[in-house]
CSV table of C-alpha atoms in Angstrom, one decimal:
chain,number,residue,atom,x,y,z
A,802,MET,CA,176.1,-47.3,95.6
A,803,ALA,CA,175.5,-44.2,94.0
A,804,ARG,CA,172.6,-41.9,95.5
A,805,ARG,CA,169.2,-42.0,93.1
A,806,SER,CA,167.5,-38.6,91.7
A,807,VAL,CA,163.4,-39.2,92.1
A,808,GLY,CA,161.3,-36.6,90.5
A,809,ILE,CA,158.5,-35.2,92.9
A,810,LEU,CA,155.9,-33.2,91.0
A,811,ALA,CA,156.5,-29.8,92.0
A,812,ILE,CA,152.6,-27.7,90.6
A,813,GLN,CA,151.2,-28.5,94.2
A,814,GLY,CA,151.9,-30.4,97.5
A,815,ASP,CA,154.0,-30.9,100.7
A,816,ILE,CA,157.6,-30.9,98.3
A,817,GLU,CA,160.2,-30.2,100.9
A,818,ALA,CA,158.3,-33.2,103.1
A,819,HIS,CA,158.4,-35.7,100.2
A,820,ALA,CA,162.5,-34.4,100.2
A,821,ARG,CA,163.5,-34.7,103.2
A,822,ALA,CA,161.7,-37.9,103.4
A,823,LEU,CA,163.8,-39.0,100.1
A,824,ALA,CA,166.6,-37.8,101.7
A,825,ARG,CA,166.0,-40.6,105.1
A,826,VAL,CA,166.2,-43.3,102.1
A,827,GLU,CA,169.1,-41.5,100.1
A,828,ALA,CA,168.0,-39.8,97.6
A,829,ASP,CA,167.8,-36.8,96.0
A,830,ALA,CA,164.8,-34.6,94.7
A,831,VAL,CA,164.0,-33.0,91.6
A,832,ALA,CA,161.8,-30.9,91.2
A,833,VAL,CA,159.5,-31.8,87.9
A,834,ARG,CA,157.4,-29.9,86.3
A,835,HIS,CA,158.2,-30.5,82.9
A,836,ALA,CA,158.2,-33.4,80.3
A,837,GLU,CA,161.7,-32.6,80.6
A,838,ASP,CA,161.8,-33.0,84.0
A,839,LEU,CA,161.4,-37.0,83.9
A,840,GLU,CA,164.2,-37.5,82.0
A,841,GLY,CA,167.8,-39.4,84.8
A,842,ILE,CA,165.3,-40.3,86.7
A,843,CYS,CA,164.2,-43.5,88.6
A,844,ALA,CA,161.0,-43.1,89.9
A,845,LEU,CA,158.3,-40.5,90.4
A,846,ILE,CA,155.9,-39.4,93.5
A,847,LEU,CA,152.4,-37.0,92.8
A,848,PRO,CA,152.6,-35.4,95.7
A,849,GLY,CA,148.7,-34.1,98.4
A,850,GLY,CA,147.8,-31.0,97.0
A,851,GLU,CA,144.5,-30.6,95.4
A,852,SER,CA,143.8,-32.8,92.4
A,853,THR,CA,142.0,-30.0,90.1
A,854,THR,CA,144.7,-27.9,90.3
A,855,ILE,CA,146.9,-30.3,89.6
A,856,SER,CA,144.8,-31.8,86.6
A,857,LYS,CA,145.2,-28.5,85.7
A,858,GLY,CA,148.9,-28.1,85.8
A,859,LEU,CA,149.2,-31.3,84.5
A,860,GLU,CA,146.9,-30.3,81.6
A,861,ARG,CA,148.7,-26.5,81.3
A,862,GLN,CA,152.5,-28.3,81.1
A,863,GLY,CA,151.7,-31.1,78.8
A,864,LEU,CA,152.2,-33.8,81.3
A,865,TYR,CA,149.5,-36.5,81.2
A,866,GLU,CA,151.3,-38.2,78.4
A,867,PRO,CA,154.6,-38.3,79.0
A,868,LEU,CA,153.5,-39.6,82.2
A,869,GLU,CA,151.6,-42.6,81.0
A,870,ALA,CA,155.5,-42.8,79.4
A,871,PHE,CA,157.5,-42.9,81.9
A,872,ALA,CA,154.8,-45.7,84.0
A,873,LYS,CA,154.0,-47.8,80.8
A,874,ALA,CA,158.4,-47.5,80.4
A,875,GLY,CA,157.8,-49.2,83.9
A,876,ARG,CA,159.0,-46.8,86.2
A,877,PRO,CA,157.9,-46.9,89.8
A,878,ILE,CA,155.2,-44.0,91.1
A,879,LEU,CA,154.3,-43.3,94.4
A,880,GLY,CA,150.3,-40.8,94.4
A,881,THR,CA,150.0,-39.8,98.1
A,882,CYS,CA,146.3,-38.2,98.6
A,883,ALA,CA,145.4,-36.1,95.7
A,884,GLY,CA,148.3,-37.8,93.7
A,885,ALA,CA,146.3,-41.0,94.8
A,886,VAL,CA,143.4,-39.7,93.4
A,887,LEU,CA,145.3,-38.5,90.5
A,888,LEU,CA,146.7,-42.1,89.7
A,889,ALA,CA,143.4,-43.8,89.7
A,890,ARG,CA,140.8,-45.3,86.6
A,891,GLU,CA,137.9,-43.1,88.0
A,892,VAL,CA,136.8,-40.4,90.1
A,893,GLU,CA,133.1,-41.0,91.5
A,894,ASN,CA,133.0,-37.5,93.3
A,895,HIS,CA,133.4,-34.1,91.6
A,896,PRO,CA,135.5,-35.8,88.6
A,897,VAL,CA,139.5,-35.1,87.4
A,898,ARG,CA,141.1,-35.9,84.9
A,899,SER,CA,143.3,-38.6,86.1
A,900,LEU,CA,146.3,-40.8,84.9
A,901,GLY,CA,143.7,-44.7,84.9
A,902,LEU,CA,147.5,-45.8,86.2
A,903,LEU,CA,145.7,-48.0,89.2
A,904,ASP,CA,142.6,-49.9,88.9
A,905,VAL,CA,140.4,-48.4,91.5
A,906,VAL,CA,137.3,-45.9,91.7
A,907,ALA,CA,138.8,-42.5,94.0
A,908,VAL,CA,136.3,-40.8,96.1
A,909,ARG,CA,138.2,-38.0,96.9
A,910,ASN,CA,137.4,-36.0,100.3
A,911,ALA,CA,135.5,-38.7,101.8
A,912,TYR,CA,136.9,-38.2,104.9
A,913,GLY,CA,136.1,-34.5,105.1
A,914,THR,CA,137.3,-31.5,105.3
A,915,GLN,CA,141.3,-30.3,106.6
A,916,VAL,CA,138.6,-29.9,110.6
A,917,ASP,CA,138.6,-33.8,110.0
A,918,SER,CA,142.1,-34.3,110.0
A,919,PHE,CA,143.6,-37.2,112.1
A,920,ALA,CA,146.4,-40.0,112.7
A,921,GLU,CA,145.8,-43.5,112.7
A,922,VAL,CA,147.6,-46.5,112.8
A,923,ALA,CA,146.7,-48.9,110.1
A,924,ASP,CA,145.9,-52.5,110.1
A,925,SER,CA,149.3,-53.4,108.4
A,926,LYS,CA,152.0,-56.1,107.9
A,927,LEU,CA,153.9,-52.9,107.6
A,928,GLU,CA,154.0,-52.6,111.5
A,929,ASN,CA,153.1,-49.5,113.5
A,930,LEU,CA,152.4,-47.4,110.2
A,931,ARG,CA,151.1,-44.2,110.7
A,932,CYS,CA,148.8,-42.3,109.0
A,933,VAL,CA,148.0,-38.8,108.5
A,934,PHE,CA,144.7,-38.3,107.1
A,935,ILE,CA,144.7,-34.2,105.8
A,936,ARG,CA,140.8,-34.1,102.9
A,937,ALA,CA,141.9,-37.3,101.9
A,938,PRO,CA,139.8,-39.6,99.8
A,939,ARG,CA,139.0,-43.4,100.2
A,940,LEU,CA,140.2,-46.0,97.3
A,941,ARG,CA,137.1,-48.5,96.2
A,942,ARG,CA,137.0,-51.6,93.9
A,943,PRO,CA,140.5,-52.3,94.1
A,944,GLY,CA,140.3,-54.7,90.8
A,945,PRO,CA,142.4,-58.7,90.5
A,946,GLU,CA,145.4,-56.8,90.5
A,947,VAL,CA,145.4,-54.7,92.7
A,948,LEU,CA,147.5,-55.0,96.2
A,949,VAL,CA,145.7,-53.7,99.7
A,950,LEU,CA,149.1,-53.1,101.8
A,951,ALA,CA,147.1,-50.8,104.6
A,952,ARG,CA,143.8,-50.3,105.5
A,953,VAL,CA,142.0,-48.6,108.3
A,954,ASP,CA,138.7,-48.9,109.0
A,955,GLY,CA,138.9,-51.5,106.4
A,956,TRP,CA,138.8,-49.5,103.8
A,957,PRO,CA,141.8,-49.6,101.6
A,958,VAL,CA,144.7,-47.0,102.3
A,959,PHE,CA,148.1,-48.1,100.6
A,960,VAL,CA,147.2,-50.2,97.9
A,961,ARG,CA,149.8,-51.2,94.8
A,962,GLN,CA,149.4,-52.4,91.6
A,963,GLY,CA,152.9,-53.7,89.7
A,964,LYS,CA,155.1,-51.0,90.0
A,965,ILE,CA,152.3,-47.9,90.7
A,966,LEU,CA,151.7,-47.5,94.7
A,967,ALA,CA,148.7,-44.9,96.3
A,968,THR,CA,148.6,-43.7,99.7
A,969,THR,CA,145.4,-42.2,100.7
A,970,PHE,CA,147.3,-40.2,103.3
A,971,HIS,CA,150.8,-38.7,103.2
A,972,PRO,CA,154.0,-40.9,104.7
A,973,GLU,CA,155.9,-37.8,103.9
A,974,LEU,CA,154.9,-36.1,107.6
A,975,GLY,CA,156.3,-38.8,109.6
A,976,ASP,CA,159.6,-40.1,110.3
A,977,ASP,CA,158.5,-43.8,109.3
A,978,PRO,CA,160.8,-44.0,105.7
A,979,ARG,CA,159.0,-47.1,104.4
A,980,ILE,CA,156.9,-46.2,101.7
A,981,HIS,CA,159.5,-43.7,100.4
A,982,GLY,CA,162.4,-46.6,100.8
A,983,LEU,CA,159.5,-49.1,98.5
A,984,LEU,CA,159.2,-46.5,95.9
A,985,LEU,CA,163.2,-46.8,96.3
A,986,GLU,CA,162.8,-50.6,95.9
A,987,LEU,CA,160.7,-50.7,92.8
A,988,ALA,CA,163.0,-48.6,90.9
A,989,GLY,CA,165.6,-51.3,91.2
């Protein structure tokens, strides 16, 4: 089987770490900065960073509508940390424009500042899923179509709605390729 190409939104975030994670699941990373960069990719990653900065970049590059069309065409998207915020139907504190593709409410920086970063093993069917949280959001009020795949301290940290995946942590910062692998599985 030929290697597939997965886009990584390249406005902000640890693009290289996601590219390394994709290489572990035998996929090629493609930087997405413009709408035409979405052509030819089978899936997309919205990485962490700062959601306000990324939102402004999406606006500046005219990417909101192309990203919505990408999802409506049935292509999978993984949002990590700030990327999860951008997927949410609503952002509760310090609202930013989101894509509204995931039926959850995101609370930005719910775990505190950079100094409050931590790692934890999640309560999940994915055994020993180690989660690295850096200024992480919290996901609240998941809708009826949202599957909670992992929790930490009772809070959803990994969710799925159709072909939309979101983590409040950074799966790219560990050696565990399962979440990036699931993204590829959803691409077919």
